[in-house]
CSV table of C-alpha atoms and ligand atoms in Angstrom, one decimal:
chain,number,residue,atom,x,y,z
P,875,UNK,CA,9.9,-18.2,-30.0
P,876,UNK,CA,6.6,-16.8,-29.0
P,877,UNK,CA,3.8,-18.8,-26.7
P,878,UNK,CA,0.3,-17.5,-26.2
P,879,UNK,CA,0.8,-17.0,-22.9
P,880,UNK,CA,3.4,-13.9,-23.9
P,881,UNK,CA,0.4,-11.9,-25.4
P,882,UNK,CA,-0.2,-9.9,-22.4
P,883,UNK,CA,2.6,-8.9,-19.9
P,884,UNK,CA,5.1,-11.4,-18.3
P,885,UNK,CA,3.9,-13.1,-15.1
P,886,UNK,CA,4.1,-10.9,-12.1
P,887,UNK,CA,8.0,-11.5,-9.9
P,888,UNK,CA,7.6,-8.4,-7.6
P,889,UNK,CA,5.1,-7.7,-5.2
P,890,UNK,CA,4.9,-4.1,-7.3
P,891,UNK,CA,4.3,-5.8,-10.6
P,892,UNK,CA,1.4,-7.1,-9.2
P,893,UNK,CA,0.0,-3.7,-8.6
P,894,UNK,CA,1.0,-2.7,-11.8
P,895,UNK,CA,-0.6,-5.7,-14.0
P,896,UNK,CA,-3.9,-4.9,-12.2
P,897,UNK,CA,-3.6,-1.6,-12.8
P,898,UNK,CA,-3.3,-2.6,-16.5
P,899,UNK,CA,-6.2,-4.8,-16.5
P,900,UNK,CA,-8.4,-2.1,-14.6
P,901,UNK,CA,-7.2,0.3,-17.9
P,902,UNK,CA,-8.3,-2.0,-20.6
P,903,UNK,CA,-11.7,-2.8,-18.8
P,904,UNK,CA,-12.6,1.1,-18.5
P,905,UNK,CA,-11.3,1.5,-22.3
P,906,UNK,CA,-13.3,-1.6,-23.8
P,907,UNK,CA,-16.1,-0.3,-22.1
P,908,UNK,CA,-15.6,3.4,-23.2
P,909,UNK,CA,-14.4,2.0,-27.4
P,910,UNK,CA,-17.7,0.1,-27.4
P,911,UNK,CA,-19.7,2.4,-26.2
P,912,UNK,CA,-18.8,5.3,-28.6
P,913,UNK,CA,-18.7,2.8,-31.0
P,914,UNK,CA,-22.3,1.6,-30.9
P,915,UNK,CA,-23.0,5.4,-30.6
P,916,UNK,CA,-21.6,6.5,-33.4
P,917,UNK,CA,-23.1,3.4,-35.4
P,918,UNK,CA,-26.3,4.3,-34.1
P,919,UNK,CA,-26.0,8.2,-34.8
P,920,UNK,CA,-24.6,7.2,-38.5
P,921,UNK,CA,-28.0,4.6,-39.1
P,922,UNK,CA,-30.3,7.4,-38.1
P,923,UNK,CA,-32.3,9.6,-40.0
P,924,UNK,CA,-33.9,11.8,-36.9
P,925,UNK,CA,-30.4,12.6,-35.3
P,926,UNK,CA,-31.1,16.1,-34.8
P,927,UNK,CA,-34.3,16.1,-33.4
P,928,UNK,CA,-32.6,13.5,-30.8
P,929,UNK,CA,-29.9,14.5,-29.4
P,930,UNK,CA,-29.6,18.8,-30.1
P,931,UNK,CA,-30.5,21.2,-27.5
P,932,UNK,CA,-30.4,18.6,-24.9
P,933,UNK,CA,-29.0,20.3,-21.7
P,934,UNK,CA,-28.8,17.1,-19.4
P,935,UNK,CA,-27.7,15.1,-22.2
P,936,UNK,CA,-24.6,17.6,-22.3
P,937,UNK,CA,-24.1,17.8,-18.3
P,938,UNK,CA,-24.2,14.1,-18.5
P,939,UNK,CA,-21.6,13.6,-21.4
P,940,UNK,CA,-19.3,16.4,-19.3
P,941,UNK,CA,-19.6,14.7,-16.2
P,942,UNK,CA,-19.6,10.5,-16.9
P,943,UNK,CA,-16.0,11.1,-18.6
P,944,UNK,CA,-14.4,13.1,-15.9
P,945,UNK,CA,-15.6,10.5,-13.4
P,946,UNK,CA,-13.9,7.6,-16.2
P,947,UNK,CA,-10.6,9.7,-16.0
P,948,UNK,CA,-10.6,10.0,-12.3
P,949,UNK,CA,-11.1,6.1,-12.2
P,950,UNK,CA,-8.1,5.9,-14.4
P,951,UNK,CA,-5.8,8.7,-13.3
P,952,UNK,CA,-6.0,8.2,-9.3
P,953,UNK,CA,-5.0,4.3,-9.0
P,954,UNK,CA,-2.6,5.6,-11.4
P,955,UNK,CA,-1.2,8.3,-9.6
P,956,UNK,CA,-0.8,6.6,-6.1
P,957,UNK,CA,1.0,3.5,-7.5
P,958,UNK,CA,3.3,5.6,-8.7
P,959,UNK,CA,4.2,7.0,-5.5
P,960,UNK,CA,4.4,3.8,-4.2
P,961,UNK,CA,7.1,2.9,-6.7
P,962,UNK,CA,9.4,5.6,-6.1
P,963,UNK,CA,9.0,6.2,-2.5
P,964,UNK,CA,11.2,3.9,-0.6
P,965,UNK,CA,11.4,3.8,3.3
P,966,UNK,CA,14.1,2.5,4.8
P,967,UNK,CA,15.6,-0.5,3.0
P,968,UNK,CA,17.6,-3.3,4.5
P,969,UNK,CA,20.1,-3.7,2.2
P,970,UNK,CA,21.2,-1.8,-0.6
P,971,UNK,CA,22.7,-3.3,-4.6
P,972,UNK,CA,24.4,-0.1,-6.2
P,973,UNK,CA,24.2,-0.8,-10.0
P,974,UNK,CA,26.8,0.8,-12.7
P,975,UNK,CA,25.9,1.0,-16.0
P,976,UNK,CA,29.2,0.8,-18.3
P,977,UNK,CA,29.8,0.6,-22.3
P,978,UNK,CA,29.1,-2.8,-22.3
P,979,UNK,CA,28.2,-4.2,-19.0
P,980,UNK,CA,27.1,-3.4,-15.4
P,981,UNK,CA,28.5,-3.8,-12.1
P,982,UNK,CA,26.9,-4.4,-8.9
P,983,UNK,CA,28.3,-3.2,-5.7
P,984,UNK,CA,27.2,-4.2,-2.2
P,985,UNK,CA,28.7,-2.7,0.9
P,986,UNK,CA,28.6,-3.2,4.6
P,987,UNK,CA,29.0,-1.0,7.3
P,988,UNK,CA,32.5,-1.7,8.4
P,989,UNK,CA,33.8,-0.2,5.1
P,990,UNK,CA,33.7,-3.2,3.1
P,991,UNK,CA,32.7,-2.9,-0.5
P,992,UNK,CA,32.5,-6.1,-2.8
P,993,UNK,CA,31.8,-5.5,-6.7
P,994,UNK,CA,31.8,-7.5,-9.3
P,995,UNK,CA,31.0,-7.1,-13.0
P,996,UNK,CA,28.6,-8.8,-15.3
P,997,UNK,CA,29.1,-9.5,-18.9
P,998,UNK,CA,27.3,-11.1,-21.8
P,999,UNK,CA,27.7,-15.3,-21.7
P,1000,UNK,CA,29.3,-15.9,-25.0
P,1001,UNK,CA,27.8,-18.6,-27.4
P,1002,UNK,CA,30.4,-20.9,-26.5
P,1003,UNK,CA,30.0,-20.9,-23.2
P,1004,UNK,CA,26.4,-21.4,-22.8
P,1005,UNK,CA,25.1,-24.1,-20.7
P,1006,UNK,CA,21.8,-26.1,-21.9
P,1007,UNK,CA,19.0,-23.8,-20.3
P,1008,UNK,CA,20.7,-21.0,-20.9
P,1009,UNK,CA,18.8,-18.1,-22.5
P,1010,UNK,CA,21.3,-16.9,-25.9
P,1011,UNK,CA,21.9,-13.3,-25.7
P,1012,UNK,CA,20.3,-13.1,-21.7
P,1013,UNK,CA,22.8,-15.0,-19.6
P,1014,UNK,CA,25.6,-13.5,-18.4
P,1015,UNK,CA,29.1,-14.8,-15.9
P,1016,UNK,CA,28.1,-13.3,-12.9
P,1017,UNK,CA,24.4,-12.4,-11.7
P,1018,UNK,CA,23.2,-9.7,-9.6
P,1019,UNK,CA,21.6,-11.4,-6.5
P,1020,UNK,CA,19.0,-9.7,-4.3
P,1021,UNK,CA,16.8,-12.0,-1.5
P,1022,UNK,CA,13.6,-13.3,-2.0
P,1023,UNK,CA,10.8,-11.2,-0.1
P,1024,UNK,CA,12.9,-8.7,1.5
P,1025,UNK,CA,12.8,-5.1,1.1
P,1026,UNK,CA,15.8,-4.1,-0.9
P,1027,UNK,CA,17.1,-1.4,-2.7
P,1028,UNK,CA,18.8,-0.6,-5.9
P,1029,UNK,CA,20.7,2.3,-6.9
P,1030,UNK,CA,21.3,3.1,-10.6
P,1031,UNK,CA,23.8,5.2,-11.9
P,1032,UNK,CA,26.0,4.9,-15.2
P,1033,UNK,CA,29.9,5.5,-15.5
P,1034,UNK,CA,29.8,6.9,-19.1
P,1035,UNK,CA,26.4,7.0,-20.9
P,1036,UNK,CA,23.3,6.9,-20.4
P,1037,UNK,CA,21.9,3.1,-19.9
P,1038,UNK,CA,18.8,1.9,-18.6
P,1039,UNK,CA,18.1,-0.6,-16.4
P,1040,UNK,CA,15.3,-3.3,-16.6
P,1041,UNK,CA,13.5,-6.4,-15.9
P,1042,UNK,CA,10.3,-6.3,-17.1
P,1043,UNK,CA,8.9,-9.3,-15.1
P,1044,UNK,CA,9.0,-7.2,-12.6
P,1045,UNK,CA,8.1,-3.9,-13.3
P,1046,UNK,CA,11.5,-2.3,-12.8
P,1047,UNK,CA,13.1,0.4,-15.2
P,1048,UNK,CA,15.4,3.2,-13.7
P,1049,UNK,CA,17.6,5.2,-16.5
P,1050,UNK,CA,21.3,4.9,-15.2
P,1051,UNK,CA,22.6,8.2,-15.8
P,1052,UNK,CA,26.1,9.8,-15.1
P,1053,UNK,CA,26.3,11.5,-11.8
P,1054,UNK,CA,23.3,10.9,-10.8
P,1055,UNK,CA,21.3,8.0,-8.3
P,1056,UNK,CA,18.2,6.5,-9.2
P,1057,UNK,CA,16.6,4.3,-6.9
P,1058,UNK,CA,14.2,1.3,-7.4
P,1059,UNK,CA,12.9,-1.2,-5.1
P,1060,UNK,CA,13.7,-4.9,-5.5
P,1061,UNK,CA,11.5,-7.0,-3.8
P,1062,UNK,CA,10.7,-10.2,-6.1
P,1063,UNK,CA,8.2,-12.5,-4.4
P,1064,UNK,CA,9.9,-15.8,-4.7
P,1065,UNK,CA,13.3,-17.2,-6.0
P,1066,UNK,CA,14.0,-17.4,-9.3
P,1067,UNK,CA,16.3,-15.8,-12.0
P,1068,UNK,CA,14.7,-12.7,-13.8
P,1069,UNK,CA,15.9,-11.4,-16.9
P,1070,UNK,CA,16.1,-8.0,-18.7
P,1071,UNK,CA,17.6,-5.8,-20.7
P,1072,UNK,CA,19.5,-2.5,-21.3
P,1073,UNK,CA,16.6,-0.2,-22.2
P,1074,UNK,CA,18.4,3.1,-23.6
P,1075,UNK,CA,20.4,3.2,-26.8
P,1076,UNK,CA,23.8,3.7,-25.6
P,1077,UNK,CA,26.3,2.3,-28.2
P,1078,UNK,CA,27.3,-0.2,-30.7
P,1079,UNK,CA,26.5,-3.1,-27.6
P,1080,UNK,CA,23.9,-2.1,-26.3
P,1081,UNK,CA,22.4,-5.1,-27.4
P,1082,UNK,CA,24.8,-7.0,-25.2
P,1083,UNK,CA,24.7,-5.7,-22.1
P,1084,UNK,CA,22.1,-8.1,-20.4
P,1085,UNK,CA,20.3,-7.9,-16.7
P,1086,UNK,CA,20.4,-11.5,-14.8
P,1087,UNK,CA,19.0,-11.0,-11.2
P,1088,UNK,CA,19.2,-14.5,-9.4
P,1089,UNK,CA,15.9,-13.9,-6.4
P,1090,UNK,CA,17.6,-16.7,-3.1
P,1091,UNK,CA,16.0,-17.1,0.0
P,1092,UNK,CA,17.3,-14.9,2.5
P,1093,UNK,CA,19.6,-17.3,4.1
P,1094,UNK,CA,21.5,-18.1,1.3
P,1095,UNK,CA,22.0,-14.0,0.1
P,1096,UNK,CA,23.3,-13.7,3.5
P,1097,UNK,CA,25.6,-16.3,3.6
P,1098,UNK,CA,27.0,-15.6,0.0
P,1099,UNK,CA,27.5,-11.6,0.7
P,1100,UNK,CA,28.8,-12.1,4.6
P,1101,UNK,CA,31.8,-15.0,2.8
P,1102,UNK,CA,32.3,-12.4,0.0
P,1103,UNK,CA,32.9,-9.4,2.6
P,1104,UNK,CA,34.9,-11.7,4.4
P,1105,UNK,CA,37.1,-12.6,1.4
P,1106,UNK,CA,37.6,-8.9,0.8
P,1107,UNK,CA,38.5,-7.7,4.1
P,1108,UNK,CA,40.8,-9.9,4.2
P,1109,UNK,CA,42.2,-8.8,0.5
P,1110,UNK,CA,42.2,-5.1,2.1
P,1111,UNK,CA,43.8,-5.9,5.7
P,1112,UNK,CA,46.0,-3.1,7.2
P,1113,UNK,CA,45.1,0.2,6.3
P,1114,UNK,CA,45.6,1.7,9.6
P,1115,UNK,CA,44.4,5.3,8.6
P,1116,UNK,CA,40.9,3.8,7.5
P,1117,UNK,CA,40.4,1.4,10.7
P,1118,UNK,CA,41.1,4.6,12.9
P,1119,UNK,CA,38.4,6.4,11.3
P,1120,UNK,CA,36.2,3.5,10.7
P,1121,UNK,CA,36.5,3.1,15.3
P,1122,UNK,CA,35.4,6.7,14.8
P,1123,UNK,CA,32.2,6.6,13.5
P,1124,UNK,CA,31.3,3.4,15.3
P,1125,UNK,CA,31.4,4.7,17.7
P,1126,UNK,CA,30.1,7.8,17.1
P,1127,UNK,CA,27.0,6.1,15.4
P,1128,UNK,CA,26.6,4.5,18.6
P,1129,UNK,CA,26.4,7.4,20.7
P,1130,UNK,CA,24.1,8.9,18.7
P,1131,UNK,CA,22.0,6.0,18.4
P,1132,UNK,CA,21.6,6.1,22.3
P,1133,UNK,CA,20.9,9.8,22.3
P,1134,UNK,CA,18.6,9.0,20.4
P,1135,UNK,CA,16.2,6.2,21.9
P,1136,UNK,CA,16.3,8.0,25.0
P,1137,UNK,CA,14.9,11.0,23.3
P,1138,UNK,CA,12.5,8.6,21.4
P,1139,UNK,CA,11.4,7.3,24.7
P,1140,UNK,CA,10.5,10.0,26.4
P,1141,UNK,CA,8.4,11.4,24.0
P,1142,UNK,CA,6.5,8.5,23.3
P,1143,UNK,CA,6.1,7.7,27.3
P,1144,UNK,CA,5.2,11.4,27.0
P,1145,UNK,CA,2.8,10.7,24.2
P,1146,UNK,CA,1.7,7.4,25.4
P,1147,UNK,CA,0.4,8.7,28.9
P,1148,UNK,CA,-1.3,11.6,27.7
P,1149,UNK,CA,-3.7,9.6,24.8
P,1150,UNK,CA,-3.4,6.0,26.4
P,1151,UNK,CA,-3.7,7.0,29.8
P,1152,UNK,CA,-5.4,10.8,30.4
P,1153,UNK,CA,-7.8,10.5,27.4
P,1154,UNK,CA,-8.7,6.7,26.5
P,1155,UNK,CA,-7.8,5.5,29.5
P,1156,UNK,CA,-10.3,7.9,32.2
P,1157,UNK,CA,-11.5,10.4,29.7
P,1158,UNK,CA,-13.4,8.2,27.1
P,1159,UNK,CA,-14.8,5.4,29.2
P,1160,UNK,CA,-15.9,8.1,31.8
P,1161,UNK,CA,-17.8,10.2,29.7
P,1162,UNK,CA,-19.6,7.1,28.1
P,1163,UNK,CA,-20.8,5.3,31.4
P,1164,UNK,CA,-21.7,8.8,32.0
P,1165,UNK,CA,-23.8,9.6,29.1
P,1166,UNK,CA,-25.2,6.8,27.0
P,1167,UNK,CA,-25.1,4.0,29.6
P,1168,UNK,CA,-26.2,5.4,32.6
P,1169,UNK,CA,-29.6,7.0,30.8
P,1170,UNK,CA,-30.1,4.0,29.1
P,1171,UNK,CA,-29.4,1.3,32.3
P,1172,UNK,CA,-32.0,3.9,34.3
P,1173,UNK,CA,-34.8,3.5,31.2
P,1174,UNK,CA,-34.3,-0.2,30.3
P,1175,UNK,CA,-34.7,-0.7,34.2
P,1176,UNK,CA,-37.7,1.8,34.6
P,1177,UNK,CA,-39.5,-0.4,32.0
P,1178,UNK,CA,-38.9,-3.5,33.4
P,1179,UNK,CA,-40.1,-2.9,36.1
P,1180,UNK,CA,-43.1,-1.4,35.0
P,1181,UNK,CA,-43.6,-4.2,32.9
P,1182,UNK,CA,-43.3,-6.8,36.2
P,1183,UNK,CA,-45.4,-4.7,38.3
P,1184,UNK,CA,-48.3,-4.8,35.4
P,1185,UNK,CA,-47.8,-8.2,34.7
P,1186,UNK,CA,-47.8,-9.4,38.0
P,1187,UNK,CA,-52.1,-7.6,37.8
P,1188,UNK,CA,-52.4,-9.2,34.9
P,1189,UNK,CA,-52.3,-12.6,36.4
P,1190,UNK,CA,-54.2,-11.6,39.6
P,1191,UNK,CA,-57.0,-9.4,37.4
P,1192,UNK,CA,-56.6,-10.4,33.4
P,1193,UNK,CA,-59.8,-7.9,32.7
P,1194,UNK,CA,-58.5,-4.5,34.8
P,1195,UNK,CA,-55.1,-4.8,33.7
P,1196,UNK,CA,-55.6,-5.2,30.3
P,1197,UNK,CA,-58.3,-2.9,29.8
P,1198,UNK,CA,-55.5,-0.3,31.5
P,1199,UNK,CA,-52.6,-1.8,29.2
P,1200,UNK,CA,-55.2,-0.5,25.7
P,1201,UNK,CA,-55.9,2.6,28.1
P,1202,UNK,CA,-52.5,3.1,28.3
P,1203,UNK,CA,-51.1,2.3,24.5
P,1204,UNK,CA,-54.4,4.9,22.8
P,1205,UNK,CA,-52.7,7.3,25.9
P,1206,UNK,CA,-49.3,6.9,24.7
P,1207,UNK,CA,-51.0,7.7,20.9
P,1208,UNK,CA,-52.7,10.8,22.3
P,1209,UNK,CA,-50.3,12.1,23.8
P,1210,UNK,CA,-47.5,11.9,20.7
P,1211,UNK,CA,-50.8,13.7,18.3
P,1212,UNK,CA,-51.4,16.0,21.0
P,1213,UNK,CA,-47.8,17.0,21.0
P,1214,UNK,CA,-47.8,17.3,17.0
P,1215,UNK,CA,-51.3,19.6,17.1
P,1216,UNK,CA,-50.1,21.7,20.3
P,1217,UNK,CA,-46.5,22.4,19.4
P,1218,UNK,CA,-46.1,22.4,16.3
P,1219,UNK,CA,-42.9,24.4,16.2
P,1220,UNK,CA,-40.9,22.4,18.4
P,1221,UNK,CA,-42.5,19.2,16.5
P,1222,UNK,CA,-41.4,20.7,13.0
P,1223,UNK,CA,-38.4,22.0,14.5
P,1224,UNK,CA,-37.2,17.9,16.0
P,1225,UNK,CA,-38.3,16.9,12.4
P,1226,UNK,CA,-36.2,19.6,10.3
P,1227,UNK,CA,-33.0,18.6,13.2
P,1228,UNK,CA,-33.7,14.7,12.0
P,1229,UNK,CA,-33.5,15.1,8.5
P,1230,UNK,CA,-30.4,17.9,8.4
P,1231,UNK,CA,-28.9,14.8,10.9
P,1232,UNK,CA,-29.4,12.6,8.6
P,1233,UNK,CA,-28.5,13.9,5.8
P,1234,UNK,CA,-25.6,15.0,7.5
P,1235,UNK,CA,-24.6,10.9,8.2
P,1236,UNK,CA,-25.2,10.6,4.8
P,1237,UNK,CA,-22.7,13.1,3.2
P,1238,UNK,CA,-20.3,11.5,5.8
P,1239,UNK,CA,-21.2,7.8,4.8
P,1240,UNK,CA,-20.8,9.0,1.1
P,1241,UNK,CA,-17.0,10.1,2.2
P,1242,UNK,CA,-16.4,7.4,3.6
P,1243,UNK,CA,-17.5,5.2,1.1
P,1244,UNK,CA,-15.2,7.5,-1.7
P,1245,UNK,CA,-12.2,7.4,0.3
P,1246,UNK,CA,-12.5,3.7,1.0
P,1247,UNK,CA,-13.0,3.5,-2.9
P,1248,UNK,CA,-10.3,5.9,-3.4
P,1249,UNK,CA,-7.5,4.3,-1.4
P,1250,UNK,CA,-8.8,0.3,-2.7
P,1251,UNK,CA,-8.3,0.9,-5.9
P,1252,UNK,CA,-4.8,1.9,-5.8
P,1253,UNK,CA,-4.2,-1.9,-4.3
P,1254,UNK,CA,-6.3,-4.1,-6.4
P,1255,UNK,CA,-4.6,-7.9,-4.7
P,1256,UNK,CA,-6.5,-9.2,-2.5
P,1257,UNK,CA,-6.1,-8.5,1.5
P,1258,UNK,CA,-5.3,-12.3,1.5
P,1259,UNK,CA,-2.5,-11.4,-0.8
P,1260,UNK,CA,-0.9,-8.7,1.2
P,1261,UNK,CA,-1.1,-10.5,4.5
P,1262,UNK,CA,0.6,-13.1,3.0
P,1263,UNK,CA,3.4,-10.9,1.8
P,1264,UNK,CA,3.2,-9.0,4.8
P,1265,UNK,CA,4.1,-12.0,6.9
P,1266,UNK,CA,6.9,-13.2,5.0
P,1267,UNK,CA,8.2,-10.0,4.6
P,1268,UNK,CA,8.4,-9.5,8.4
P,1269,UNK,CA,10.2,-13.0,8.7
P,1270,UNK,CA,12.7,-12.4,6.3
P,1271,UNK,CA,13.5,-9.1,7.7
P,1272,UNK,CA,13.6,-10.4,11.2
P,1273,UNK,CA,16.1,-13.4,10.3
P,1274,UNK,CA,18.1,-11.0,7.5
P,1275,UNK,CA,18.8,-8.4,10.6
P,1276,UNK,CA,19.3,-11.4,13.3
P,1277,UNK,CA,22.1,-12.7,10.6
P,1278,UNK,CA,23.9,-9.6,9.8
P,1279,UNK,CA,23.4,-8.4,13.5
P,1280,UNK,CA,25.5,-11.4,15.0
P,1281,UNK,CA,27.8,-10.8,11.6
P,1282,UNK,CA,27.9,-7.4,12.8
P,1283,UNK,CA,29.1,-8.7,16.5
P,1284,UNK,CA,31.3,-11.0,15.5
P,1285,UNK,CA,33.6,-8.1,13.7
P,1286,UNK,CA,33.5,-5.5,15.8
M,1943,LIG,CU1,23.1,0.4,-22.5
């Protein structure tokens, strides 16, 4: 059964739906704007008699109705563009879901780094078994579950067909295809279970091959994968072959991962005290007391002081002083109209170097302000928004690695 609230999209779960929604809204608003326009044109061009004598022959007319809809497209295609680059790149996640498409149902797989690997499939809930709440034809026996606000990755790949897989809440679809890896990101902003379905044909059930991601806090995702690795290692125990090369590349990984930060270090120490220390540090501040303040200190002082020293005549001689003070101001006058009428080279020439600076700070305002407008628009949340997201994100991550590091510890 429909509500009115399902007329649009489904409510945002992912911090990249959000992006996407907005990105929807920003569409319709440029296209209701460019349907009623034409549309009132093309009413008004239709009512009236004089239409050639209006709008033939008219040069800026046609540079304007060249120009205004490139500009329209730009606003549509760049947001576009970037959030799509946003969606498929993916920078180092902290845990990874590998899901298999199969003819009828999917398997998730989650592995750890000691060589564990614990799968489980996920089929349709049959009528029979369906609890009250549960969604007919969208529930299935096992879910796939990911943590709440923590960068995670899934990895779609099929073992047969092709399938596709989707949840549309949160603006994920990846085909599944034989051979072959897709990734998508899976970062839903709170808990919650997310449904979807299997978005390409791929057999006689295809209908009934639902997607049920269950979004826990990160606590409880750890907990549940750590006592299912556990379980499994323990189902697995004794493969001698496998341990010996496991010990391997530990510790091969952890030789390398030495080499590594000291190599790391020393170029950012190298780095660091070159910019930090050379340049920011003695270069910058140098050259500015140098320059700006110095010349400034010495004027703002000069002027004091000649203000002080006048001042103090003032109060001794009101008359000579201030008959000096106008003296001096119609001087000051002079001199500036003197300079204009005597040189006027040099004067035309300071005048020609103001305005070709300015204008010159103006093309670089107008950059500004178009790259600021070009890189906002791809991000249309808030900045409150993001910090918020931001900050949780770091937390999670910091607890999910202080977890899996002591589980990590504990094993080795
Ligand atoms: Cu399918």
């Amino acid at each position: 059964m429909s509500f009115w609230g399902q007329v649009g999209l489904q409510e945002s779960t992912s911090v990249l739906a959000v992006e996407v929604q907005s990105l929807y809204d920003h569409g319709m608003v440029v296209m209701l704007f460019v349907f009623s326009y034409v549309g009132f044109m093309m009413f008004k061009v239709s009512i009236n008699g004089l239409f050639s004598s209006e709008y033939l022959e008219k040069q800026w007319l046609e540079v304007l109705w060249t120009i205004f809809p490139c500009v329209l497209l730009l606003l549509l295609g760049l947001p576009s563009i970037k959030l799509l680059y946003l969606m498929d790149e993916l920078e180092l996640p902290e845990a990874t879901v590998k899901i298999i498409g199969h003819q009828w149902y999917w398997t998730y797989e989650y592995s750890d780094a000691l060589g564990s690997t614990y799968s489980f499939d996920s089929y349709l809930k049959a009528d029979s078994s369906l609890e009250m709440g549960d969604y007919r034809l969208l529930e299935v026996d096992s879910r796939c579950v990911v943590a709440t606000l923590l960068h995670m990755r899934g990895l779609v790949t099929s073992d047969d067909v092709i399938h596709s897989w989707a949840i549309p809440s949160a603006s994920i679809k990846a085909d599944a295809i034989p051979g072959r890896l897709n990734q998508i990101g899976l970062c839903f902003l709170y808990s919650g279970v997310f449904y979807g379905q299997c978005s390409e044909l791929c057999g006689v059930n295809h209908s009934f091959m639902p997607i049920c991601v269950e979004a826990v806090p990160v606590e409880i995702f750890t907990d549940w994968i750590m006592a299912n690795h556990e379980e499994n290692r323990n189902n697995n125990a004794g493969n001698t072959y496998l341990d010996y090369l496991f010990w391997l590349w530990k510790w091969g990984c952890k030789g390398g991962s030495v080499l590594v930060d000291v190599l790391y270090s020393l170029a950012y120490l190298y780095v660091w005290w070159f910019w930090a220390v050379l340049y920011y540090g003695l270069y910058v501040p140098t050259e500015f007391a140098v320059t700006t303040s110095w010349s400034f200190t010495k004027w703002t002082a000069g002027m004091c002081f000649s203000f002080i020293k006048w001042f103090g005549w003032f109060v001794v001689s009101p008359l000579d002083a201030g008959t000096y003070g106008v003296k001096y101001a119609f001087e000051q006058i002079y001199s500036g109209v003197w300079y204009v009428v005597t040189k006027p080279f040099e004067f035309s020439f300071w005048v020609v170097k103001s305005i070709v600076k300015s204008i010159f700070s103006l093309c670089k305002f107008s950059l500004f302000l178009i790259s600021s407008m070009v890189s906002s628009m791809s991000s249309f949340t808030d900045d409150g928004f993001k910090q918020v997201v931001m900050e949780r994100l770091n937390t999670n991550t910091s607890k999910f690695l202080w977890i899996i590091g002591n589980y990590y510890k504990e094993h080795r």
